[in-house]
mmCIF file of C-alpha atoms in Angstrom:
data_model
loop_
_atom_site.group_PDB
_atom_site.id
_atom_site.type_symbol
_atom_site.label_atom_id
_atom_site.label_comp_id
_atom_site.label_asym_id
_atom_site.label_seq_id
_atom_site.Cartn_x
_atom_site.Cartn_y
_atom_site.Cartn_z
ATOM 1 C CA UNK A 1 28.896 3.949 -31.525
ATOM 2 C CA UNK A 2 27.844 0.196 -33.233
ATOM 3 C CA UNK A 3 24.226 -0.400 -33.418
ATOM 4 C CA UNK A 4 23.183 -3.474 -31.228
ATOM 5 C CA UNK A 5 23.291 -6.137 -34.217
ATOM 6 C CA UNK A 6 26.562 -4.805 -35.344
ATOM 7 C CA UNK A 7 28.136 -4.464 -31.875
ATOM 8 C CA UNK A 8 30.624 -7.604 -31.642
ATOM 9 C CA UNK A 9 31.064 -7.072 -27.779
ATOM 10 C CA UNK A 10 27.284 -8.340 -27.472
ATOM 11 C CA UNK A 11 28.025 -11.712 -29.524
ATOM 12 C CA UNK A 12 31.057 -12.090 -27.082
ATOM 13 C CA UNK A 13 29.111 -11.627 -24.172
ATOM 14 C CA UNK A 14 26.193 -13.866 -25.447
ATOM 15 C CA UNK A 15 28.893 -16.738 -25.310
ATOM 16 C CA UNK A 16 29.750 -16.170 -21.571
ATOM 17 C CA UNK A 17 25.702 -16.014 -20.841
ATOM 18 C CA UNK A 18 25.423 -19.237 -22.825
ATOM 19 C CA UNK A 19 28.294 -21.061 -20.771
ATOM 20 C CA UNK A 20 27.534 -19.541 -17.447
ATOM 21 C CA UNK A 21 23.852 -18.460 -17.127
ATOM 22 C CA UNK A 22 22.746 -14.926 -16.573
ATOM 23 C CA UNK A 23 22.928 -14.919 -13.037
ATOM 24 C CA UNK A 24 26.299 -17.005 -13.098
ATOM 25 C CA UNK A 25 28.045 -14.613 -15.536
ATOM 26 C CA UNK A 26 30.230 -11.985 -13.598
ATOM 27 C CA UNK A 27 30.767 -8.556 -14.959
ATOM 28 C CA UNK A 28 34.445 -9.161 -14.890
ATOM 29 C CA UNK A 29 33.977 -12.415 -16.816
ATOM 30 C CA UNK A 30 31.962 -10.188 -19.397
ATOM 31 C CA UNK A 31 34.169 -7.312 -19.603
ATOM 32 C CA UNK A 32 37.095 -10.033 -20.223
ATOM 33 C CA UNK A 33 35.028 -11.437 -22.986
ATOM 34 C CA UNK A 34 33.910 -8.364 -24.596
ATOM 35 C CA UNK A 35 37.780 -7.132 -24.730
ATOM 36 C CA UNK A 36 36.744 -3.675 -23.900
ATOM 37 C CA UNK A 37 37.047 -1.623 -20.666
ATOM 38 C CA UNK A 38 34.325 -1.893 -18.169
ATOM 39 C CA UNK A 39 33.704 1.817 -18.854
ATOM 40 C CA UNK A 40 33.215 1.174 -22.450
ATOM 41 C CA UNK A 41 31.023 -1.823 -21.734
ATOM 42 C CA UNK A 42 28.689 0.356 -19.305
ATOM 43 C CA UNK A 43 28.847 3.359 -21.823
ATOM 44 C CA UNK A 44 27.322 1.010 -24.516
ATOM 45 C CA UNK A 45 24.957 -0.813 -22.648
ATOM 46 C CA UNK A 46 24.362 0.838 -19.208
ATOM 47 C CA UNK A 47 24.096 -2.166 -17.252
ATOM 48 C CA UNK A 48 24.101 -5.691 -17.064
ATOM 49 C CA UNK A 49 20.189 -6.193 -17.454
ATOM 50 C CA UNK A 50 20.638 -3.870 -20.630
ATOM 51 C CA UNK A 51 23.524 -6.239 -21.723
ATOM 52 C CA UNK A 52 21.021 -9.400 -21.454
ATOM 53 C CA UNK A 53 18.120 -7.558 -23.526
ATOM 54 C CA UNK A 54 20.946 -6.886 -26.069
ATOM 55 C CA UNK A 55 22.017 -10.558 -26.412
ATOM 56 C CA UNK A 56 18.180 -11.823 -26.293
ATOM 57 C CA UNK A 57 17.310 -9.431 -29.184
ATOM 58 C CA UNK A 58 20.172 -10.438 -31.321
ATOM 59 C CA UNK A 59 19.786 -14.033 -30.903
ATOM 60 C CA UNK A 60 15.963 -13.745 -31.644
ATOM 61 C CA UNK A 61 16.683 -11.830 -34.978
ATOM 62 C CA UNK A 62 19.531 -14.207 -35.804
ATOM 63 C CA UNK A 63 17.389 -17.590 -35.258
ATOM 64 C CA UNK A 64 14.418 -16.137 -37.222
ATOM 65 C CA UNK A 65 16.992 -14.963 -39.928
ATOM 66 C CA UNK A 66 18.279 -18.429 -40.205
ATOM 67 C CA UNK A 67 14.936 -19.896 -41.295
ATOM 68 C CA UNK A 68 13.942 -20.532 -44.810
ATOM 69 C CA UNK A 69 10.346 -19.329 -45.868
ATOM 70 C CA UNK A 70 8.569 -22.620 -45.947
ATOM 71 C CA UNK A 71 6.101 -24.470 -44.094
ATOM 72 C CA UNK A 72 6.227 -25.632 -40.374
ATOM 73 C CA UNK A 73 8.456 -28.671 -41.257
ATOM 74 C CA UNK A 74 11.320 -25.840 -42.191
ATOM 75 C CA UNK A 75 10.789 -24.360 -38.742
ATOM 76 C CA UNK A 76 11.956 -27.504 -37.004
ATOM 77 C CA UNK A 77 14.671 -28.005 -39.667
ATOM 78 C CA UNK A 78 15.941 -24.689 -38.904
ATOM 79 C CA UNK A 79 16.100 -25.543 -35.187
ATOM 80 C CA UNK A 80 18.050 -28.816 -35.937
ATOM 81 C CA UNK A 81 20.559 -26.874 -37.867
ATOM 82 C CA UNK A 82 20.663 -24.075 -34.884
ATOM 83 C CA UNK A 83 21.305 -26.565 -32.095
ATOM 84 C CA UNK A 84 23.982 -28.347 -34.510
ATOM 85 C CA UNK A 85 25.439 -24.790 -35.439
ATOM 86 C CA UNK A 86 25.110 -22.854 -32.030
ATOM 87 C CA UNK A 87 25.591 -25.694 -29.671
ATOM 88 C CA UNK A 88 22.848 -27.691 -27.841
ATOM 89 C CA UNK A 89 22.809 -25.958 -24.175
ATOM 90 C CA UNK A 90 19.040 -25.530 -24.581
ATOM 91 C CA UNK A 91 16.665 -22.420 -25.276
ATOM 92 C CA UNK A 92 18.108 -19.419 -23.959
ATOM 93 C CA UNK A 93 14.816 -17.609 -23.621
ATOM 94 C CA UNK A 94 13.412 -20.706 -21.534
ATOM 95 C CA UNK A 95 16.657 -20.487 -19.456
ATOM 96 C CA UNK A 96 16.084 -16.578 -18.913
ATOM 97 C CA UNK A 97 12.476 -17.559 -17.944
ATOM 98 C CA UNK A 98 13.930 -20.102 -15.362
ATOM 99 C CA UNK A 99 16.392 -17.497 -14.034
ATOM 100 C CA UNK A 100 14.124 -13.928 -14.026
ATOM 101 C CA UNK A 101 10.508 -15.868 -13.998
ATOM 102 C CA UNK A 102 9.779 -14.816 -10.251
ATOM 103 C CA UNK A 103 9.952 -11.081 -10.959
ATOM 104 C CA UNK A 104 8.310 -8.584 -13.737
ATOM 105 C CA UNK A 105 10.318 -6.291 -15.887
ATOM 106 C CA UNK A 106 12.010 -5.787 -18.940
ATOM 107 C CA UNK A 107 13.680 -9.253 -19.397
ATOM 108 C CA UNK A 108 10.198 -11.006 -18.887
ATOM 109 C CA UNK A 109 8.664 -8.528 -21.544
ATOM 110 C CA UNK A 110 11.497 -9.649 -23.982
ATOM 111 C CA UNK A 111 10.637 -13.225 -23.252
ATOM 112 C CA UNK A 112 7.083 -12.908 -23.746
ATOM 113 C CA UNK A 113 7.866 -10.949 -27.067
ATOM 114 C CA UNK A 114 9.819 -13.566 -28.340
ATOM 115 C CA UNK A 115 7.101 -16.138 -27.635
ATOM 116 C CA UNK A 116 4.432 -14.278 -29.222
ATOM 117 C CA UNK A 117 6.778 -13.806 -32.119
ATOM 118 C CA UNK A 118 7.405 -17.618 -32.356
ATOM 119 C CA UNK A 119 3.626 -18.060 -31.879
ATOM 120 C CA UNK A 120 2.722 -15.796 -34.584
ATOM 121 C CA UNK A 121 5.502 -17.766 -36.969
ATOM 122 C CA UNK A 122 3.909 -21.018 -36.448
ATOM 123 C CA UNK A 123 0.592 -19.746 -37.166
ATOM 124 C CA UNK A 124 1.830 -17.861 -40.386
ATOM 125 C CA UNK A 125 3.503 -21.363 -41.388
ATOM 126 C CA UNK A 126 0.516 -23.532 -40.977
ATOM 127 C CA UNK A 127 -1.428 -21.138 -43.012
ATOM 128 C CA UNK A 128 0.960 -20.819 -45.718
ATOM 129 C CA UNK A 129 1.242 -24.865 -45.653
ATOM 130 C CA UNK A 130 -2.734 -24.868 -46.002
ATOM 131 C CA UNK A 131 -2.767 -22.781 -48.814
ATOM 132 C CA UNK A 132 -1.246 -25.193 -51.106
ATOM 133 C CA UNK A 133 -4.246 -27.758 -49.785
ATOM 134 C CA UNK A 134 -7.179 -28.041 -51.581
ATOM 135 C CA UNK A 135 -9.768 -26.030 -49.665
ATOM 136 C CA UNK A 136 -11.874 -28.708 -47.841
ATOM 137 C CA UNK A 137 -12.970 -28.199 -44.461
ATOM 138 C CA UNK A 138 -10.743 -29.266 -41.772
ATOM 139 C CA UNK A 139 -10.287 -30.599 -38.128
ATOM 140 C CA UNK A 140 -7.409 -27.910 -37.162
ATOM 141 C CA UNK A 141 -8.869 -24.846 -39.248
ATOM 142 C CA UNK A 142 -11.757 -24.797 -41.534
ATOM 143 C CA UNK A 143 -11.321 -23.342 -45.045
ATOM 144 C CA UNK A 144 -13.519 -20.319 -45.753
ATOM 145 C CA UNK A 145 -15.482 -19.657 -48.895
ATOM 146 C CA UNK A 146 -12.607 -17.745 -50.661
ATOM 147 C CA UNK A 147 -10.418 -20.830 -49.718
ATOM 148 C CA UNK A 148 -8.584 -19.334 -47.187
ATOM 149 C CA UNK A 149 -7.673 -21.045 -43.845
ATOM 150 C CA UNK A 150 -8.168 -19.963 -40.596
ATOM 151 C CA UNK A 151 -5.534 -21.640 -38.235
ATOM 152 C CA UNK A 152 -6.935 -22.884 -34.974
ATOM 153 C CA UNK A 153 -5.248 -21.401 -31.896
ATOM 154 C CA UNK A 154 -4.964 -24.721 -30.252
ATOM 155 C CA UNK A 155 -3.081 -26.436 -33.067
ATOM 156 C CA UNK A 156 -0.679 -23.552 -32.848
ATOM 157 C CA UNK A 157 -0.185 -24.108 -29.034
ATOM 158 C CA UNK A 158 0.208 -28.025 -29.848
ATOM 159 C CA UNK A 159 3.052 -27.513 -32.302
ATOM 160 C CA UNK A 160 4.775 -24.557 -29.906
ATOM 161 C CA UNK A 161 4.986 -27.259 -27.344
ATOM 162 C CA UNK A 162 6.547 -29.587 -29.619
ATOM 163 C CA UNK A 163 9.145 -26.919 -30.774
ATOM 164 C CA UNK A 164 9.825 -25.475 -27.410
ATOM 165 C CA UNK A 165 9.961 -29.419 -26.040
ATOM 166 C CA UNK A 166 12.579 -29.876 -28.796
ATOM 167 C CA UNK A 167 14.535 -26.831 -27.992
ATOM 168 C CA UNK A 168 14.746 -27.614 -24.462
ATOM 169 C CA UNK A 169 15.954 -31.266 -24.793
ATOM 170 C CA UNK A 170 18.303 -30.444 -27.298
ATOM 171 C CA UNK A 171 20.502 -29.802 -24.508
ATOM 172 C CA UNK A 172 21.128 -33.683 -24.223
ATOM 173 C CA UNK A 173 19.457 -34.949 -27.355
ATOM 174 C CA UNK A 174 21.087 -32.549 -29.983
ATOM 175 C CA UNK A 175 19.448 -31.875 -33.252
ATOM 176 C CA UNK A 176 17.543 -35.501 -33.344
ATOM 177 C CA UNK A 177 15.053 -34.107 -30.974
ATOM 178 C CA UNK A 178 13.951 -31.155 -33.499
ATOM 179 C CA UNK A 179 14.062 -33.940 -36.325
ATOM 180 C CA UNK A 180 11.747 -35.989 -34.050
ATOM 181 C CA UNK A 181 9.590 -33.127 -32.923
ATOM 182 C CA UNK A 182 9.333 -32.073 -36.624
ATOM 183 C CA UNK A 183 8.188 -35.678 -37.705
ATOM 184 C CA UNK A 184 5.422 -35.319 -34.572
ATOM 185 C CA UNK A 185 4.280 -31.741 -36.007
ATOM 186 C CA UNK A 186 3.990 -33.164 -39.633
ATOM 187 C CA UNK A 187 1.800 -35.886 -38.564
ATOM 188 C CA UNK A 188 -0.416 -34.049 -36.402
ATOM 189 C CA UNK A 189 -0.925 -31.383 -39.217
ATOM 190 C CA UNK A 190 -1.612 -34.233 -41.487
ATOM 191 C CA UNK A 191 -4.313 -35.709 -39.132
ATOM 192 C CA UNK A 192 -6.018 -31.997 -38.683
ATOM 193 C CA UNK A 193 -6.103 -31.260 -42.377
ATOM 194 C CA UNK A 194 -8.042 -34.450 -43.482
ATOM 195 C CA UNK A 195 -11.616 -33.422 -44.209
ATOM 196 C CA UNK A 196 -14.323 -34.374 -41.811
ATOM 197 C CA UNK A 197 -15.953 -37.628 -42.804
ATOM 198 C CA UNK A 198 -19.727 -37.629 -43.626
ATOM 199 C CA UNK A 199 -22.074 -40.610 -43.096
ATOM 200 C CA UNK A 200 -25.482 -41.047 -44.948
ATOM 201 C CA UNK A 201 -27.968 -41.931 -42.669
ATOM 202 C CA UNK A 202 -29.222 -45.483 -43.285
ATOM 203 C CA UNK A 203 -32.682 -46.210 -42.449
#
């Protein structure tokens, strides 16, 4: 039996969910798209919920694998390329939140895990970017005595909001949304990385 990442039926079903939503995609449509019998599809995935989880998992891994190992700008550049290549129907995880957000369960746990991974990715990229800067005390993350930078969770949250917003409006703004959000993120990081100004007392 193929693994989730190598199973072509998962990618085919992903396209159905992308086009029709999770609730709107019928099992008949999924079976037709998968190109296998319903028995085979159920044998591999067990249920529609398990198939949704498989789709979300491979989509998450495919997105993060597509990113270059660089700073925050590369994250938004990667999103712009993703929207251009994959199509601009908005973030599938945000859509899963919209369709299943009123209930607990494995799908919402998968969405939460994705957002935790994204938040960690942003924090790591901010830290990586600041390693290249002089170790001056900064608004958005103070430099410690060894020159390393602590990343302010509030700054991570702001970058996350810019990213999620760009992913959502990419449905009608296309890749430009990610590019503009990336520019805003760069300006925010630059502003937060300026050393505190000190003023001598004048008597």
